[in-house]
């Protein structure tokens, strides 16, 4: 036992570690004696949530309960033991109701019409068939095969799409920062165990259920995923409610830290978390239709209603008219089978298949580009984007910031020169000795005499007033690297990371400065937020025996602000306020300014103008400028509650000493300028919405191509009398508020203050007059207001890109939110699209794919309807109304719709984008539908009007060859019987069977011309053929061969000939269909030529 203890003491442990372990052991023994018998565990998730009591015990007891140490955390052995016992921190997917999915596969789409057709066909076989015809039974079996194949295909496509989406989601590496073995480490979130101490900062997702044990005063959570409420919930160290779902001292899985930082002890992981239990209670999530799914569903309902109506009308005509007026024309069985043609002919069975296949094709393409689309069908919405609002930092820029410039009032340096110069400066402390003569002089004057260098002060603020951390640090209080030789791993905001790296470089060349910083302990911190635009840290020099001013104690007599520093020196009080933030925000709070020799002078108007000029110069070059300030705090009362202390410090934010300015360079991403050029060429306006300084925002906007004009207007120009006269209030309807294509390009820059003051009419003027917009110094609320104002005008579909917590409200408000993979968890959760590789160039590709999906679906609809629906329906119509034998049998109708049509339309799903796809204006989601009057004009009055007469003419030509003229075939009704025109009934039946096959073959090869014509909306086939070139699609000839082989099998298959009465056709009827196809193609080429030559003509306006 003694040997074990001695070995333990030899290990390096933090101070108090042994005491904590001993205390813990004792506490466990005492608690075990006093605890009542544990109740039996309930399997009901609601009971488990109600039984949570960790929020009711004191913070100190939390460590005891879960056997962890406040500074050491868990040991590696304990982690492995708990991981083996509890499993990984993964919430199981909700149970899938496979029976509901199976029903959807079997009866979804147009399959329910096929079921109706199947049932009535079985009835026409028996008992209505007298005699029972094998043909009817064969058609019924074919319909069942159609149903089975369609259902199987839907299931396979759904499974494949799900598999692809899972593989993409697995690319997102979710990590968490924990304290283990006394070190802060980054680990995969699924390896968290109960008892881990998790460190959370702004923008991060809570990886497990935590009890908060340490927190900053401004800690807030977004619990909208859990509660559905968008209001931010402040954190607390103490329980605020008995209910675990309502108390504020718990951080629950899948919520987000929107502000502040905290430490929490894990008390539940995986399925045992509150979210995990709620998932098991709620079951499968509800399915919501997207834009394209609503379009398809609407189209399906309309077509199905029309098909059912025509089917019923056909049966009604038979029962009321044909059966009585022309007895013997059709039997009940034959009438039912022929009427089924209304269902099979009018319905484009291939459309749902092609929709599913299209989304799968897009899923594969997006997966190759590492783009996560949370719902595949939302990709189509990207094709409607008319405005793209982009954040700057981390989205347009690389997010790899570095300090480039350093300036004091009287001197400016590059960062490299400043670091090099620091090596020649004698070391000095932050607080000089109080016995110097200079100190006596400063006690009576607002100016301080020169010290050796301002570098120590600059270094202290950069190091200590910083939200970034070295994650491998043993002690993060001073933000020091663990070893000088190791490569630092920094976790934090890009701006703070750049400042921390600069401070680290400064400490490397000035060892005394590094040692000085080590003496300071952080007492309190107000993290940076988008509204304040500054960060504050309170530090105390632990090497000085400072007098602590308790609340209600006798403090130092209040003196003028500039005298504080001397008081600190004389009383050996080492408490300082460090502030880092936007210069235009902090300048008004500064009372003095430090010179390059370390002396301090009053910060007057002249000094402010000089530094403002420096800020403007750097910002115009694209640098982000920060001011570093400090102030001694002899009256700091640390015993106040955090909220009261924070309020007190807000009041103390004045009379700061401006130590210096730093300029940070964040270069634009290399792919951004070219991507924005493509996006703008596609008719999408790109706006910058950033919290950065106006000149910095404009400089970056110029570099990436968002702003191209030399002259940039401001709010004063928006409210000028000239624009007021041009855009009188209330004269332009909201959908028409957008710039005309004939207007010149105009640029505008607005600040957050400008946005707050904008009226509804101001927005009307801005969005109808300006093409290039930059919004600077905006808050998250203002970003959301900008998005909502744009969406409300011009029928705009708005996309927002961002990566930070401050972008989340705008990402949610947008029609499509796009987040960067390296961004915050909050942004990625709010977005519909995540660019895992942070590749901005994926955005124009996604827009192109969104347009391509809609374009290809429109082509599929246009391909299927003229021949597969219109021409088939005319065959049924001629039989019911014109008293002619049906030119296309029910079997050939069904076979053509579900084999020939589907095979050919598959090639359209793999079509590449047309050359002008990204040159067209964005689609208006409200007015531009999948099927509109232009499409129906093309279907019924152009392509269809050429297709069905061609097929019908071949039917009449064949009958003419058999000696049956036009009037011998049409309007004959029940005369078509044994002895008609000298032919036996068997001969007449043979003529009909062969004529039906001729009609079928004509349809098959006419589709060649239709397919080649539909591949392009404007471009000639000569410039986009399917065999070579940029529009090469080898599936086109393959599918053409496939559909021809299907026709050959139908005509020459012995079994099919026996059951469905198909038959070979004369050789001369194989050639003319190709001529018809060529004629249709040439007619469409002529139409396209007219559209290209006269874009404003009537023909062009009718073009689909």
mmCIF file with all atom_site columns, N, CA and C in Angstrom, residues 416-456:
data_model
loop_
_atom_site.group_PDB
_atom_site.id
_atom_site.type_symbol
_atom_site.label_atom_id
_atom_site.label_alt_id
_atom_site.label_comp_id
_atom_site.label_asym_id
_atom_site.label_entity_id
_atom_site.label_seq_id
_atom_site.pdbx_PDB_ins_code
_atom_site.Cartn_x
_atom_site.Cartn_y
_atom_site.Cartn_z
_atom_site.occupancy
_atom_site.B_iso_or_equiv
_atom_site.pdbx_formal_charge
_atom_site.auth_seq_id
_atom_site.auth_comp_id
_atom_site.auth_asym_id
_atom_site.auth_atom_id
_atom_site.pdbx_PDB_model_num
ATOM 1   N N  . UNK A 1 416 ? 6.657  42.334 -39.387 1.00 0.00 ? 416 UNK A N  1
ATOM 2   C CA . UNK A 1 416 ? 7.989  41.742 -39.429 1.00 0.00 ? 416 UNK A CA 1
ATOM 3   C C  . UNK A 1 416 ? 9.031  42.699 -38.874 1.00 0.00 ? 416 UNK A C  1
ATOM 4   N N  . UNK A 1 417 ? 8.945  43.988 -39.271 1.00 0.00 ? 417 UNK A N  1
ATOM 5   C CA . UNK A 1 417 ? 9.908  44.974 -38.775 1.00 0.00 ? 417 UNK A CA 1
ATOM 6   C C  . UNK A 1 417 ? 9.743  45.201 -37.286 1.00 0.00 ? 417 UNK A C  1
ATOM 7   N N  . UNK A 1 418 ? 8.480  45.195 -36.821 1.00 0.00 ? 418 UNK A N  1
ATOM 8   C CA . UNK A 1 418 ? 8.244  45.415 -35.400 1.00 0.00 ? 418 UNK A CA 1
ATOM 9   C C  . UNK A 1 418 ? 8.835  44.279 -34.572 1.00 0.00 ? 418 UNK A C  1
ATOM 10  N N  . UNK A 1 419 ? 8.642  43.024 -35.041 1.00 0.00 ? 419 UNK A N  1
ATOM 11  C CA . UNK A 1 419 ? 9.207  41.889 -34.314 1.00 0.00 ? 419 UNK A CA 1
ATOM 12  C C  . UNK A 1 419 ? 10.726 41.921 -34.331 1.00 0.00 ? 419 UNK A C  1
ATOM 13  N N  . UNK A 1 420 ? 11.286 42.333 -35.471 1.00 0.00 ? 420 UNK A N  1
ATOM 14  C CA . UNK A 1 420 ? 12.747 42.421 -35.557 1.00 0.00 ? 420 UNK A CA 1
ATOM 15  C C  . UNK A 1 420 ? 13.278 43.513 -34.650 1.00 0.00 ? 420 UNK A C  1
ATOM 16  N N  . UNK A 1 421 ? 12.546 44.628 -34.562 1.00 0.00 ? 421 UNK A N  1
ATOM 17  C CA . UNK A 1 421 ? 12.974 45.728 -33.708 1.00 0.00 ? 421 UNK A CA 1
ATOM 18  C C  . UNK A 1 421 ? 12.872 45.413 -32.243 1.00 0.00 ? 421 UNK A C  1
ATOM 19  N N  . UNK A 1 422 ? 11.971 44.483 -31.887 1.00 0.00 ? 422 UNK A N  1
ATOM 20  C CA . UNK A 1 422 ? 11.777 44.154 -30.468 1.00 0.00 ? 422 UNK A CA 1
ATOM 21  C C  . UNK A 1 422 ? 12.979 43.453 -29.875 1.00 0.00 ? 422 UNK A C  1
ATOM 22  N N  . UNK A 1 423 ? 13.806 42.855 -30.721 1.00 0.00 ? 423 UNK A N  1
ATOM 23  C CA . UNK A 1 423 ? 14.977 42.144 -30.199 1.00 0.00 ? 423 UNK A CA 1
ATOM 24  C C  . UNK A 1 423 ? 16.023 43.116 -29.686 1.00 0.00 ? 423 UNK A C  1
ATOM 25  N N  . UNK A 1 424 ? 15.956 44.372 -30.144 1.00 0.00 ? 424 UNK A N  1
ATOM 26  C CA . UNK A 1 424 ? 16.938 45.370 -29.727 1.00 0.00 ? 424 UNK A CA 1
ATOM 27  C C  . UNK A 1 424 ? 16.447 46.219 -28.568 1.00 0.00 ? 424 UNK A C  1
ATOM 28  N N  . UNK A 1 425 ? 15.264 45.915 -28.039 1.00 0.00 ? 425 UNK A N  1
ATOM 29  C CA . UNK A 1 425 ? 14.682 46.708 -26.960 1.00 0.00 ? 425 UNK A CA 1
ATOM 30  C C  . UNK A 1 425 ? 14.978 46.052 -25.638 1.00 0.00 ? 425 UNK A C  1
ATOM 31  N N  . UNK A 1 426 ? 15.486 46.771 -24.653 1.00 0.00 ? 426 UNK A N  1
ATOM 32  C CA . UNK A 1 426 ? 15.730 46.177 -23.339 1.00 0.00 ? 426 UNK A CA 1
ATOM 33  C C  . UNK A 1 426 ? 14.431 45.705 -22.721 1.00 0.00 ? 426 UNK A C  1
ATOM 34  N N  . UNK A 1 427 ? 14.452 44.619 -22.005 1.00 0.00 ? 427 UNK A N  1
ATOM 35  C CA . UNK A 1 427 ? 13.221 44.124 -21.394 1.00 0.00 ? 427 UNK A CA 1
ATOM 36  C C  . UNK A 1 427 ? 12.691 45.089 -20.350 1.00 0.00 ? 427 UNK A C  1
ATOM 37  N N  . UNK A 1 428 ? 11.377 45.141 -20.234 1.00 0.00 ? 428 UNK A N  1
ATOM 38  C CA . UNK A 1 428 ? 10.752 46.001 -19.239 1.00 0.00 ? 428 UNK A CA 1
ATOM 39  C C  . UNK A 1 428 ? 9.468  45.352 -18.780 1.00 0.00 ? 428 UNK A C  1
ATOM 40  N N  . UNK A 1 429 ? 9.008  45.752 -17.618 1.00 0.00 ? 429 UNK A N  1
ATOM 41  C CA . UNK A 1 429 ? 7.773  45.201 -17.069 1.00 0.00 ? 429 UNK A CA 1
ATOM 42  C C  . UNK A 1 429 ? 6.605  46.063 -17.463 1.00 0.00 ? 429 UNK A C  1
ATOM 43  N N  . UNK A 1 430 ? 5.419  45.471 -17.321 1.00 0.00 ? 430 UNK A N  1
ATOM 44  C CA . UNK A 1 430 ? 4.207  46.210 -17.663 1.00 0.00 ? 430 UNK A CA 1
ATOM 45  C C  . UNK A 1 430 ? 3.995  47.377 -16.719 1.00 0.00 ? 430 UNK A C  1
ATOM 46  N N  . UNK A 1 431 ? 4.316  47.191 -15.406 1.00 0.00 ? 431 UNK A N  1
ATOM 47  C CA . UNK A 1 431 ? 4.169  48.267 -14.422 1.00 0.00 ? 431 UNK A CA 1
ATOM 48  C C  . UNK A 1 431 ? 5.561  48.676 -13.956 1.00 0.00 ? 431 UNK A C  1
ATOM 49  N N  . UNK A 1 432 ? 6.041  49.881 -14.333 1.00 0.00 ? 432 UNK A N  1
ATOM 50  C CA . UNK A 1 432 ? 7.382  50.304 -13.951 1.00 0.00 ? 432 UNK A CA 1
ATOM 51  C C  . UNK A 1 432 ? 7.479  50.512 -12.444 1.00 0.00 ? 432 UNK A C  1
ATOM 52  N N  . UNK A 1 433 ? 8.713  50.524 -11.938 1.00 0.00 ? 433 UNK A N  1
ATOM 53  C CA . UNK A 1 433 ? 8.895  50.769 -10.499 1.00 0.00 ? 433 UNK A CA 1
ATOM 54  C C  . UNK A 1 433 ? 8.350  52.140 -10.115 1.00 0.00 ? 433 UNK A C  1
ATOM 55  N N  . UNK A 1 434 ? 7.767  52.218 -8.934  1.00 0.00 ? 434 UNK A N  1
ATOM 56  C CA . UNK A 1 434 ? 7.119  53.450 -8.509  1.00 0.00 ? 434 UNK A CA 1
ATOM 57  C C  . UNK A 1 434 ? 8.096  54.475 -7.965  1.00 0.00 ? 434 UNK A C  1
ATOM 58  N N  . UNK A 1 435 ? 9.365  54.131 -7.852  1.00 0.00 ? 435 UNK A N  1
ATOM 59  C CA . UNK A 1 435 ? 10.323 55.038 -7.226  1.00 0.00 ? 435 UNK A CA 1
ATOM 60  C C  . UNK A 1 435 ? 11.004 55.958 -8.219  1.00 0.00 ? 435 UNK A C  1
ATOM 61  N N  . UNK A 1 436 ? 10.708 55.765 -9.522  1.00 0.00 ? 436 UNK A N  1
ATOM 62  C CA . UNK A 1 436 ? 11.381 56.576 -10.522 1.00 0.00 ? 436 UNK A CA 1
ATOM 63  C C  . UNK A 1 436 ? 10.900 58.003 -10.467 1.00 0.00 ? 436 UNK A C  1
ATOM 64  N N  . UNK A 1 437 ? 11.772 58.903 -10.914 1.00 0.00 ? 437 UNK A N  1
ATOM 65  C CA . UNK A 1 437 ? 11.415 60.310 -10.968 1.00 0.00 ? 437 UNK A CA 1
ATOM 66  C C  . UNK A 1 437 ? 10.331 60.554 -11.977 1.00 0.00 ? 437 UNK A C  1
ATOM 67  N N  . UNK A 1 438 ? 10.331 59.732 -13.012 1.00 0.00 ? 438 UNK A N  1
ATOM 68  C CA . UNK A 1 438 ? 9.302  59.888 -14.018 1.00 0.00 ? 438 UNK A CA 1
ATOM 69  C C  . UNK A 1 438 ? 7.929  59.630 -13.416 1.00 0.00 ? 438 UNK A C  1
ATOM 70  N N  . UNK A 1 439 ? 7.874  58.713 -12.458 1.00 0.00 ? 439 UNK A N  1
ATOM 71  C CA . UNK A 1 439 ? 6.595  58.405 -11.839 1.00 0.00 ? 439 UNK A CA 1
ATOM 72  C C  . UNK A 1 439 ? 6.084  59.604 -11.069 1.00 0.00 ? 439 UNK A C  1
ATOM 73  N N  . UNK A 1 440 ? 6.981  60.298 -10.391 1.00 0.00 ? 440 UNK A N  1
ATOM 74  C CA . UNK A 1 440 ? 6.566  61.468 -9.635  1.00 0.00 ? 440 UNK A CA 1
ATOM 75  C C  . UNK A 1 440 ? 6.037  62.556 -10.571 1.00 0.00 ? 440 UNK A C  1
ATOM 76  N N  . UNK A 1 441 ? 6.657  62.650 -11.745 1.00 0.00 ? 441 UNK A N  1
ATOM 77  C CA . UNK A 1 441 ? 6.183  63.639 -12.714 1.00 0.00 ? 441 UNK A CA 1
ATOM 78  C C  . UNK A 1 441 ? 4.806  63.281 -13.214 1.00 0.00 ? 441 UNK A C  1
ATOM 79  N N  . UNK A 1 442 ? 4.568  61.993 -13.481 1.00 0.00 ? 442 UNK A N  1
ATOM 80  C CA . UNK A 1 442 ? 3.295  61.559 -14.036 1.00 0.00 ? 442 UNK A CA 1
ATOM 81  C C  . UNK A 1 442 ? 2.157  61.719 -13.040 1.00 0.00 ? 442 UNK A C  1
ATOM 82  N N  . UNK A 1 443 ? 2.466  61.744 -11.774 1.00 0.00 ? 443 UNK A N  1
ATOM 83  C CA . UNK A 1 443 ? 1.394  61.865 -10.799 1.00 0.00 ? 443 UNK A CA 1
ATOM 84  C C  . UNK A 1 443 ? 0.734  63.233 -10.832 1.00 0.00 ? 443 UNK A C  1
ATOM 85  N N  . UNK A 1 444 ? 1.363  64.189 -11.472 1.00 0.00 ? 444 UNK A N  1
ATOM 86  C CA . UNK A 1 444 ? 0.790  65.530 -11.534 1.00 0.00 ? 444 UNK A CA 1
ATOM 87  C C  . UNK A 1 444 ? 0.460  65.943 -12.957 1.00 0.00 ? 444 UNK A C  1
ATOM 88  N N  . UNK A 1 445 ? 0.637  65.032 -13.914 1.00 0.00 ? 445 UNK A N  1
ATOM 89  C CA . UNK A 1 445 ? 0.415  65.413 -15.306 1.00 0.00 ? 445 UNK A CA 1
ATOM 90  C C  . UNK A 1 445 ? -0.229 64.267 -16.058 1.00 0.00 ? 445 UNK A C  1
ATOM 91  N N  . UNK A 1 446 ? -1.052 64.607 -17.056 1.00 0.00 ? 446 UNK A N  1
ATOM 92  C CA . UNK A 1 446 ? -1.675 63.543 -17.835 1.00 0.00 ? 446 UNK A CA 1
ATOM 93  C C  . UNK A 1 446 ? -0.734 62.875 -18.810 1.00 0.00 ? 446 UNK A C  1
ATOM 94  N N  . UNK A 1 447 ? 0.461  63.316 -18.910 1.00 0.00 ? 447 UNK A N  1
ATOM 95  C CA . UNK A 1 447 ? 1.421  62.690 -19.813 1.00 0.00 ? 447 UNK A CA 1
ATOM 96  C C  . UNK A 1 447 ? 2.450  61.933 -19.018 1.00 0.00 ? 447 UNK A C  1
ATOM 97  N N  . UNK A 1 448 ? 2.867  60.787 -19.537 1.00 0.00 ? 448 UNK A N  1
ATOM 98  C CA . UNK A 1 448 ? 3.900  59.995 -18.876 1.00 0.00 ? 448 UNK A CA 1
ATOM 99  C C  . UNK A 1 448 ? 5.189  60.113 -19.646 1.00 0.00 ? 448 UNK A C  1
ATOM 100 N N  . UNK A 1 449 ? 6.272  60.037 -18.940 1.00 0.00 ? 449 UNK A N  1
ATOM 101 C CA . UNK A 1 449 ? 7.580  60.123 -19.580 1.00 0.00 ? 449 UNK A CA 1
ATOM 102 C C  . UNK A 1 449 ? 7.908  58.835 -20.264 1.00 0.00 ? 449 UNK A C  1
ATOM 103 N N  . UNK A 1 450 ? 8.879  58.846 -21.168 1.00 0.00 ? 450 UNK A N  1
ATOM 104 C CA . UNK A 1 450 ? 9.187  57.660 -21.947 1.00 0.00 ? 450 UNK A CA 1
ATOM 105 C C  . UNK A 1 450 ? 9.608  56.485 -21.092 1.00 0.00 ? 450 UNK A C  1
ATOM 106 N N  . UNK A 1 451 ? 9.127  55.337 -21.464 1.00 0.00 ? 451 UNK A N  1
ATOM 107 C CA . UNK A 1 451 ? 9.649  54.086 -20.931 1.00 0.00 ? 451 UNK A CA 1
ATOM 108 C C  . UNK A 1 451 ? 10.451 53.449 -22.045 1.00 0.00 ? 451 UNK A C  1
ATOM 109 N N  . UNK A 1 452 ? 10.950 52.266 -21.842 1.00 0.00 ? 452 UNK A N  1
ATOM 110 C CA . UNK A 1 452 ? 11.825 51.666 -22.842 1.00 0.00 ? 452 UNK A CA 1
ATOM 111 C C  . UNK A 1 452 ? 11.095 51.277 -24.115 1.00 0.00 ? 452 UNK A C  1
ATOM 112 N N  . UNK A 1 453 ? 9.847  50.725 -24.032 1.00 0.00 ? 453 UNK A N  1
ATOM 113 C CA . UNK A 1 453 ? 9.157  50.250 -25.230 1.00 0.00 ? 453 UNK A CA 1
ATOM 114 C C  . UNK A 1 453 ? 7.706  49.954 -24.893 1.00 0.00 ? 453 UNK A C  1
ATOM 115 N N  . UNK A 1 454 ? 6.815  50.132 -25.882 1.00 0.00 ? 454 UNK A N  1
ATOM 116 C CA . UNK A 1 454 ? 5.414  49.732 -25.670 1.00 0.00 ? 454 UNK A CA 1
ATOM 117 C C  . UNK A 1 454 ? 5.174  48.252 -25.959 1.00 0.00 ? 454 UNK A C  1
ATOM 118 N N  . UNK A 1 455 ? 6.227  47.541 -26.384 1.00 0.00 ? 455 UNK A N  1
ATOM 119 C CA . UNK A 1 455 ? 6.053  46.136 -26.772 1.00 0.00 ? 455 UNK A CA 1
ATOM 120 C C  . UNK A 1 455 ? 5.489  45.277 -25.650 1.00 0.00 ? 455 UNK A C  1
ATOM 121 N N  . UNK A 1 456 ? 5.952  45.403 -24.389 1.00 0.00 ? 456 UNK A N  1
ATOM 122 C CA . UNK A 1 456 ? 5.375  44.562 -23.334 1.00 0.00 ? 456 UNK A CA 1
ATOM 123 C C  . UNK A 1 456 ? 3.873  44.777 -23.152 1.00 0.00 ? 456 UNK A C  1
#
